[in-house]
């Protein structure tokens, strides 16, 4: 059963706000101008996804979402390291 009343509404509204922030970051991925800007934007979107999953877990009382958020957060971190390493090896860092 979902969290009722004002708390559930606030948690869902906060999750919606983080989704909007993630959509705004898509502009930075498309516009660039550098690879580092794109990596930071993708990392920001990943972080927003983790926060949204945590908020949904609290609002909908689904603790399994926290497990998904934890795994996704670790994958997001590893992806950032891998892209950064690839960029450095390729000579894209000034």
CSV table of C-alpha atoms in Angstrom, one decimal:
chain,number,residue,atom,x,y,z
A,1,UNK,CA,0.0,0.0,0.0
A,2,UNK,CA,1.4,3.4,-0.9
A,3,UNK,CA,2.2,6.1,1.5
A,4,UNK,CA,-1.0,8.1,1.9
A,5,UNK,CA,-1.7,11.8,2.2
A,6,UNK,CA,0.6,14.7,1.9
A,7,UNK,CA,3.9,12.7,2.3
A,8,UNK,CA,3.2,10.5,-0.7
A,9,UNK,CA,2.3,13.5,-2.8
A,10,UNK,CA,5.4,15.4,-1.8
A,11,UNK,CA,7.6,12.4,-2.5
A,12,UNK,CA,6.0,11.9,-6.0
A,13,UNK,CA,6.3,15.6,-6.7
A,14,UNK,CA,10.0,15.6,-5.8
A,15,UNK,CA,10.5,12.5,-8.1
A,16,UNK,CA,8.8,14.4,-10.9
A,17,UNK,CA,11.1,17.4,-10.3
A,18,UNK,CA,14.2,15.2,-10.6
A,19,UNK,CA,12.8,13.8,-13.8
A,20,UNK,CA,12.5,17.3,-15.2
A,21,UNK,CA,16.1,18.1,-14.1
A,22,UNK,CA,17.2,14.9,-15.9
A,23,UNK,CA,15.4,16.0,-19.1
A,24,UNK,CA,17.1,19.4,-18.9
A,25,UNK,CA,20.5,17.6,-18.8
A,26,UNK,CA,19.7,16.0,-22.1
A,27,UNK,CA,20.4,19.4,-23.7
A,28,UNK,CA,23.9,19.3,-22.3
A,29,UNK,CA,24.5,15.9,-23.8
A,30,UNK,CA,23.3,17.0,-27.2
A,31,UNK,CA,24.9,20.5,-27.2
A,32,UNK,CA,28.2,19.5,-25.7
A,33,UNK,CA,30.5,21.2,-26.6
A,34,UNK,CA,33.2,18.9,-25.1
A,35,UNK,CA,33.3,15.2,-24.2
A,36,UNK,CA,33.7,16.2,-20.5
A,37,UNK,CA,30.5,18.1,-20.6
A,38,UNK,CA,28.7,15.1,-22.0
A,39,UNK,CA,30.2,12.7,-19.4
A,40,UNK,CA,29.1,15.0,-16.5
A,41,UNK,CA,25.6,15.3,-18.0
A,42,UNK,CA,25.2,11.6,-18.3
A,43,UNK,CA,26.5,11.1,-14.8
A,44,UNK,CA,24.0,13.8,-13.6
A,45,UNK,CA,21.2,11.9,-15.3
A,46,UNK,CA,22.3,8.7,-13.7
A,47,UNK,CA,22.3,10.3,-10.3
A,48,UNK,CA,18.9,11.7,-10.9
A,49,UNK,CA,17.6,8.3,-11.8
A,50,UNK,CA,19.0,6.9,-8.5
A,51,UNK,CA,17.3,9.6,-6.5
A,52,UNK,CA,14.0,9.1,-8.4
A,53,UNK,CA,14.1,5.4,-7.7
A,54,UNK,CA,14.7,6.1,-4.0
A,55,UNK,CA,11.9,8.5,-3.8
A,56,UNK,CA,9.5,6.1,-5.6
A,57,UNK,CA,10.6,3.3,-3.2
A,58,UNK,CA,9.6,5.5,-0.2
A,59,UNK,CA,6.4,6.8,-1.8
A,60,UNK,CA,5.1,3.4,-3.1
A,61,UNK,CA,6.6,1.4,-0.2
A,62,UNK,CA,8.6,-0.8,-2.5
A,63,UNK,CA,11.9,-1.6,-0.9
A,64,UNK,CA,13.0,-3.5,-4.0
A,65,UNK,CA,13.4,-0.2,-5.8
A,66,UNK,CA,16.2,0.7,-3.4
A,67,UNK,CA,18.1,-2.4,-4.5
A,68,UNK,CA,17.7,-1.4,-8.1
A,69,UNK,CA,18.8,2.2,-7.3
A,70,UNK,CA,22.0,0.8,-5.5
A,71,UNK,CA,23.0,-1.4,-8.5
A,72,UNK,CA,22.2,1.4,-11.0
A,73,UNK,CA,24.3,3.9,-8.9
A,74,UNK,CA,27.3,1.5,-9.0
A,75,UNK,CA,26.9,1.0,-12.7
A,76,UNK,CA,26.7,4.7,-13.2
A,77,UNK,CA,30.0,5.2,-11.3
A,78,UNK,CA,31.7,2.5,-13.3
A,79,UNK,CA,30.5,4.0,-16.6
A,80,UNK,CA,31.8,7.4,-15.6
A,81,UNK,CA,35.2,5.9,-14.8
A,82,UNK,CA,35.3,3.9,-18.1
A,83,UNK,CA,34.4,6.9,-20.3
A,84,UNK,CA,36.9,9.1,-18.5
A,85,UNK,CA,39.6,6.5,-19.0
A,86,UNK,CA,38.7,6.1,-22.6
A,87,UNK,CA,38.8,9.9,-23.1
A,88,UNK,CA,42.2,10.2,-21.5
A,89,UNK,CA,43.7,7.3,-23.5
A,90,UNK,CA,42.3,8.8,-26.7
A,91,UNK,CA,43.9,12.1,-26.0
A,92,UNK,CA,40.6,14.0,-25.5
A,93,UNK,CA,41.7,15.7,-22.3
A,94,UNK,CA,43.4,19.1,-22.7
